[in-house]
Coordinates of C-alpha atoms in Angstrom, one line a residue:
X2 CA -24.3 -2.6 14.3
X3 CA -26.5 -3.5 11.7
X4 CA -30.1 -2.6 12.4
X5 CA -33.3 -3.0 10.5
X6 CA -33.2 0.2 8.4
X7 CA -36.4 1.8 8.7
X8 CA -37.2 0.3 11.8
X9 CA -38.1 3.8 14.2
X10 CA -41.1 4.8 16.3
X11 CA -42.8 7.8 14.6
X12 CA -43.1 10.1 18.0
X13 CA -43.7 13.2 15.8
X14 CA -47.5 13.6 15.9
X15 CA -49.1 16.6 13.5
X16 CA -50.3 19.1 15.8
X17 CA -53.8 20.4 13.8
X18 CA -55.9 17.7 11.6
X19 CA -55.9 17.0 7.9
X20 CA -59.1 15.3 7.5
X21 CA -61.3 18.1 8.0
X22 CA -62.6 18.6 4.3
X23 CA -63.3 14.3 3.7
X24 CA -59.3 13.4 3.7
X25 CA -58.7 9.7 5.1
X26 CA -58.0 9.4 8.6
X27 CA -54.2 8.0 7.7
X28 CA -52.4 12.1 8.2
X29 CA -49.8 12.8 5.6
X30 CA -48.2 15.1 7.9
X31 CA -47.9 11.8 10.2
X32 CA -46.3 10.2 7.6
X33 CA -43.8 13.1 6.1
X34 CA -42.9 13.1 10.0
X35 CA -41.9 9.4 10.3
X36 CA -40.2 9.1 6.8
X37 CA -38.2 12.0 8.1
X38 CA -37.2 10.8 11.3
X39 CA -36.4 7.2 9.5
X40 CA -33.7 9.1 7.7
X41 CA -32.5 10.9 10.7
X42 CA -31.9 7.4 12.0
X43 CA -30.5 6.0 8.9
X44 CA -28.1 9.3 8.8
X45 CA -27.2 8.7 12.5
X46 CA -26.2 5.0 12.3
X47 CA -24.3 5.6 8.6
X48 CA -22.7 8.2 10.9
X49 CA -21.9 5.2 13.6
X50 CA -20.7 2.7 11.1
X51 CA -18.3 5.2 9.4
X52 CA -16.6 5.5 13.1
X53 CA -16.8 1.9 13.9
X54 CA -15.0 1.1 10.5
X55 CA -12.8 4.4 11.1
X56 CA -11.6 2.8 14.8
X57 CA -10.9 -0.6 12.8
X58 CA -8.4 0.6 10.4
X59 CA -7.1 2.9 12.7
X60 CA -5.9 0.1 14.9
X61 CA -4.3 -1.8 11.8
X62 CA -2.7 1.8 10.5
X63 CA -1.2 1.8 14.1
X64 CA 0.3 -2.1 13.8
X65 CA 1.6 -0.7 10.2
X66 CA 3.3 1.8 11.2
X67 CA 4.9 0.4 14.7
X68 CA 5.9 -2.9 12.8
X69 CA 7.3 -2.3 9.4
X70 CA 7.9 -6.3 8.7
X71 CA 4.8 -6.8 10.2
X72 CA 2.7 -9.8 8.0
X73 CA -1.0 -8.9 8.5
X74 CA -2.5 -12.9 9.0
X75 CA -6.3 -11.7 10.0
X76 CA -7.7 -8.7 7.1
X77 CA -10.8 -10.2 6.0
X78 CA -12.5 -10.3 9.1
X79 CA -12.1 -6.6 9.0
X80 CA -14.4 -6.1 5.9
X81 CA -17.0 -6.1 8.4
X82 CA -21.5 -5.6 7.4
X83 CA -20.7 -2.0 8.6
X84 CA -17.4 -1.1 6.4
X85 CA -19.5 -3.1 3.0
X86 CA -22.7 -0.5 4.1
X87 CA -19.9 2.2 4.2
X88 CA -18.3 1.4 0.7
X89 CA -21.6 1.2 -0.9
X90 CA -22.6 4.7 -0.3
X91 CA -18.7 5.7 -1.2
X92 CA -19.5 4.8 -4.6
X93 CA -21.0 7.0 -7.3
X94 CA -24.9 7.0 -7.3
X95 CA -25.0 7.3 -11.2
X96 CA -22.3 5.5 -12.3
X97 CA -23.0 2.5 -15.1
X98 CA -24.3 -0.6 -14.3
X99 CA -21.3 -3.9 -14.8
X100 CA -22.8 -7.2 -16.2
X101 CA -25.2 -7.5 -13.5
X102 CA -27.0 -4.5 -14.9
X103 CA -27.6 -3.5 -10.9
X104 CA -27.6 -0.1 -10.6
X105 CA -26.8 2.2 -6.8
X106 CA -30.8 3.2 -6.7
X107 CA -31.7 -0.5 -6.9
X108 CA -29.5 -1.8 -4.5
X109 CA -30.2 0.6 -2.4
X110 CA -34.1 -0.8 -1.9
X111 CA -33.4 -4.0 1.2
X112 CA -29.8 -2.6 1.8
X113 CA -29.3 -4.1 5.1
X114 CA -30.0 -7.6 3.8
X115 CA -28.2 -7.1 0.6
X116 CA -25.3 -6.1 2.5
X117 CA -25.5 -9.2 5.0
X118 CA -26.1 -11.9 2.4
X119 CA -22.8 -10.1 0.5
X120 CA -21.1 -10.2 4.0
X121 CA -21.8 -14.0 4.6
X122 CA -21.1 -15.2 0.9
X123 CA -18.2 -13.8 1.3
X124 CA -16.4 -15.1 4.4
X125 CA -17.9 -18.7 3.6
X126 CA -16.3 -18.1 0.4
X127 CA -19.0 -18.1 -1.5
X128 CA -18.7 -15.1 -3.0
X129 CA -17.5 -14.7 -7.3
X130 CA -16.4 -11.7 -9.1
X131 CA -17.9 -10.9 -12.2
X132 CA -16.6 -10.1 -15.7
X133 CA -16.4 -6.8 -15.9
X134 CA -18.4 -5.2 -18.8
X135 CA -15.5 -3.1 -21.8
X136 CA -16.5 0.4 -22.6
X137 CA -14.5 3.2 -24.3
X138 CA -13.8 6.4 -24.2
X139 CA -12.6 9.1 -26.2
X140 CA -9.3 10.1 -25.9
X141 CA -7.7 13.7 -26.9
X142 CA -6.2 12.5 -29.7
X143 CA -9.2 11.0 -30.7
X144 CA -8.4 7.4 -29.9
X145 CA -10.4 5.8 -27.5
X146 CA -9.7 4.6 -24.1
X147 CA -10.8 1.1 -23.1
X148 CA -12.4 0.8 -19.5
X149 CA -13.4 -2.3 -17.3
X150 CA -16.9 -1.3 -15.3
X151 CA -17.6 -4.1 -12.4
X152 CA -20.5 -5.4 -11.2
X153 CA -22.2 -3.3 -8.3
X154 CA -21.6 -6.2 -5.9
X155 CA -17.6 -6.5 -7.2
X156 CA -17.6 -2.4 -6.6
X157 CA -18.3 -3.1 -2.5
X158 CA -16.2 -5.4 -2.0
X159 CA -13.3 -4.0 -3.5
X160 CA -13.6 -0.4 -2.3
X161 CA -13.7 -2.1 1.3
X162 CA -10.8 -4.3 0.6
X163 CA -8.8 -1.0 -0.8
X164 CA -9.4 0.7 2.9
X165 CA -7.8 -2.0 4.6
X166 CA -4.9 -2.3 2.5
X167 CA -4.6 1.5 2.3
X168 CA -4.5 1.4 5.9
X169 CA -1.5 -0.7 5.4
X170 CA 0.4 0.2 2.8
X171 CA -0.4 4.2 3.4
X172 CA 2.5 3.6 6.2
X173 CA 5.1 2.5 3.6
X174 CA 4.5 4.8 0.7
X175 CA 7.7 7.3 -0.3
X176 CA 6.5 11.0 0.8
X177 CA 7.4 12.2 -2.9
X178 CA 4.4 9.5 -4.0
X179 CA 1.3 11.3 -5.2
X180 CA -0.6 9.7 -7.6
X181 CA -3.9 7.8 -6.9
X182 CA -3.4 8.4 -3.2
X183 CA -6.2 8.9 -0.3
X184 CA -6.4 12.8 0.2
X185 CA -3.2 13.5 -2.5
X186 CA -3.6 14.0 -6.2
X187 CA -1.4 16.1 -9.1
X188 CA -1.7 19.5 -7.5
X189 CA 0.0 18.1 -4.8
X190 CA 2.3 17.2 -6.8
X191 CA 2.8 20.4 -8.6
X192 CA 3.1 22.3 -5.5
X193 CA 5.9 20.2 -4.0
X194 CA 7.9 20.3 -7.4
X195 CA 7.4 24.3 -7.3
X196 CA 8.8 24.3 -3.9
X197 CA 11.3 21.7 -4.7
X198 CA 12.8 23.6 -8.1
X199 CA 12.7 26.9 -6.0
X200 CA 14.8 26.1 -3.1
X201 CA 16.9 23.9 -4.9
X202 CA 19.4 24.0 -8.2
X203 CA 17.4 22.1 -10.6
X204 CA 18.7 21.1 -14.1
X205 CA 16.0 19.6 -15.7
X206 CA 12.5 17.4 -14.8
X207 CA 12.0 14.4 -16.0
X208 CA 8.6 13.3 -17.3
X209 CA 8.2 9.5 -17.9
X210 CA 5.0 7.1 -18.4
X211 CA 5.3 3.5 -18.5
X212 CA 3.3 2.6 -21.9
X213 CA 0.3 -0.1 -21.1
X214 CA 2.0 -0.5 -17.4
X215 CA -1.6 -2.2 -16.1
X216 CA -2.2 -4.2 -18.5
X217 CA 1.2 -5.8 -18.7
X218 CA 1.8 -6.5 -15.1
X219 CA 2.6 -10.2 -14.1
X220 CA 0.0 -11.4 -11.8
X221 CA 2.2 -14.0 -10.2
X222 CA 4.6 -11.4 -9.2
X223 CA 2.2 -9.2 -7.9
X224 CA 1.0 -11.6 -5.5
X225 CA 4.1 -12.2 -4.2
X226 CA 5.0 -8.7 -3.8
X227 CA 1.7 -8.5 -2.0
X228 CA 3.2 -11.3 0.2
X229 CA 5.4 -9.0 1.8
X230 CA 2.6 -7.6 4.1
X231 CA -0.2 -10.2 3.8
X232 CA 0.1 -13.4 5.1
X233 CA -4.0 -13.7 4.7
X234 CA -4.9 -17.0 2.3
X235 CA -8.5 -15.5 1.9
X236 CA -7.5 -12.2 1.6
X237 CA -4.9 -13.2 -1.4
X238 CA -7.8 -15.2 -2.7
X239 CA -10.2 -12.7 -3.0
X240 CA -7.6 -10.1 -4.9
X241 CA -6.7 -13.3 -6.9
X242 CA -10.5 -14.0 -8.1
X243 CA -10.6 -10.5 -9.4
X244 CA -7.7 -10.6 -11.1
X245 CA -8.8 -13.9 -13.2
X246 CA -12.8 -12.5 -13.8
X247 CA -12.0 -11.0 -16.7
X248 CA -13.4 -8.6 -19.5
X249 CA -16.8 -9.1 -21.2
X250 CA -16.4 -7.5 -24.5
X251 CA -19.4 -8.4 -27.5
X252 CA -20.7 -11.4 -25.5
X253 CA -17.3 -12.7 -25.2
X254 CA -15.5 -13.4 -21.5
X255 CA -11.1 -12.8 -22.0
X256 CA -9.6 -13.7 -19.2
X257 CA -5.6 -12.5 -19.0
X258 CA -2.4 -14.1 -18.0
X259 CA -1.5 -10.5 -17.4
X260 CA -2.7 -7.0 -16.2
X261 CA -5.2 -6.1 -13.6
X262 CA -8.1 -7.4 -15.3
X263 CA -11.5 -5.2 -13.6
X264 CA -9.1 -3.8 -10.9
X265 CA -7.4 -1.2 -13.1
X266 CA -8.9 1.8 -11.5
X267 CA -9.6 0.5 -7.7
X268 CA -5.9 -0.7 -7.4
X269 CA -3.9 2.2 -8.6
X270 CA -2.7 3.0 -4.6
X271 CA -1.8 -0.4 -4.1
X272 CA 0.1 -1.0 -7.3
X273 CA 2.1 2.5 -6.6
X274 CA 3.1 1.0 -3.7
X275 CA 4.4 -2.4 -4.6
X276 CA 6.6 -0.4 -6.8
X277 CA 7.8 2.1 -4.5
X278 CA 7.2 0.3 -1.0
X279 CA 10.0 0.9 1.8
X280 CA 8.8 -2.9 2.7
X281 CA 9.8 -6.5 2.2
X282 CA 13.3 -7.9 1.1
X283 CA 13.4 -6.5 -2.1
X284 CA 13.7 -2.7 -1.0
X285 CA 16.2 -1.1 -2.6
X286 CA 18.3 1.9 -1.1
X287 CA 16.4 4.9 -0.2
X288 CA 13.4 2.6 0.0
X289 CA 12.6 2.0 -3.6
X290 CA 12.2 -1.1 -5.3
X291 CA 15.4 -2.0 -7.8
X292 CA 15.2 -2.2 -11.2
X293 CA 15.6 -6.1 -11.8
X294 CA 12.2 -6.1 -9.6
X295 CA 10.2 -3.7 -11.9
X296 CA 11.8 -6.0 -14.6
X297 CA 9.8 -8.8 -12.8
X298 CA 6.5 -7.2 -12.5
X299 CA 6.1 -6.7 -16.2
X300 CA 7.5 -10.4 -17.3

């Protein structure tokens, strides 16, 4: 539930007096006590959200997994006031401001009716992605890599929207997938190719890249992939909104036919799974998607 943070009864009473040499009568060990206990509270009912939101996805993860055709009508009602609050303090405290110039310290001051205003624009529809703001970075070869940073607002919602879908499409990824994934990464990786090499006759390993993949990828074929498991209008309209908010680069707005647009980063487990999903009609054998499809994505 969302409760009025900051809203607790300071019980803890200083035992000796602090006035004695002229100091107000307002105690600062009263005070130290009940700013304390406020984040006790606040830690507890974080705590309580993080289940609530937890139990939620759990019960879609379940569906996933029982119902492998399954077409999910009813997601957005699961980005819930409690699974926003939990997103937000997912996200990196330091990390740079998007166009809004917002950064986590600032939103942080009125959370709870931040987080309900954000709640209600968005299920009345209401709510509109940003541009995200370009920035590079250096590269090892000394080229630089272009980034999309979102707006703090664009952050939440998309972080929350990437737990429910995970909780989907987690269910249909290949066990050999690695990349990107919740509580997987390259050492992972490494490790199952040192097993796999070792109990195995191995004649070479293929190492591959597809150049400028997310910035290529066809957006109307990536909807309909996404169509294979969501039958939500306003869940597809809310991925779609991000994908046309486009880059703000020198004052200048580019929206793209193609790529992810401010997604890039947030997307990456979904994207890996449209392209090696065990679900929807165009599954090839052994569960991977065939090569006229990947053909499609990059059209």
């Amino acid at each position: 539930m969302m409760n009025g943070r900051g809203k607790s009864d300071s019980a803890i009473v200083a035992e000796r007096p602090t006035n004695e040499a002229g100091q107000p009568a307002e105690e600062p060990e009263e005070r130290r006590a009940e700013t304390e206990g406020n984040a006790v509270q606040q830690s507890t009912r974080r705590a309580q959200n993080r289940e609530s939101v937890s139990q939620a996805l759990d019960r879609i993860r379940q569906v996933a997994r029982q119902r492998r055709k399954e077409k999910f009508t009813a997601l957005l009602h699961h980005i819930s006031p409690e699974h926003l609050e939990a997103a937000f303090f997912e996200l990196k405290e330091n990390a740079a401001p998007g166009v809004d110039g917002l950064t986590w310290r600032a939103y942080e001051e009125g959370l709870d009716a931040k987080i309900l205003d954000l709640h209600s624009r968005l299920h009345k529809g209401a709510y509109r992605a940003l541009p995200s703001r370009r920035i590079y970075i250096p590269k090892p070869d000394g080229r630089q890599r272009p980034l999309a940073v979102a707006a703090l607002e664009d952050k939440i919602v998309q972080r929350a929207t990437i737990g429910v879908l995970n909780a989907i499409y987690e269910e249909d990824f290949l066990g050999f997938s690695y990349g990107f994934r919740p509580k997987r990464g390259q050492h992972d990786a490494l490790d199952a190719l040192v097993v796999g090499i070792t109990i195995r006759k191995v004649n070479f390993v293929l190492d591959a890249d597809i150049r400028s993949y997310f910035d290529t990828v066809n957006q109307a074929w990536l909807i309909r992939f996404l169509k294979h498991r969501i039958n939500d209008p306003r869940m597809i309209r809310l991925i779609q909104k991000w994908l046309k908010a486009g880059i703000l680069e020198d004052g200048i707005v580019t929206i793209n036919e193609t790529g992810t647009g401010q997604w890039y980063h947030r997307c990456l487990p979904m994207f890996t799974c449209i392209t090696s999903s065990t679900s929807g009609p165009n599954a090839g054998a052994g569960g991977r998607l065939r090569a006229h499809d990947h053909r499609a994505l990059r059209r």
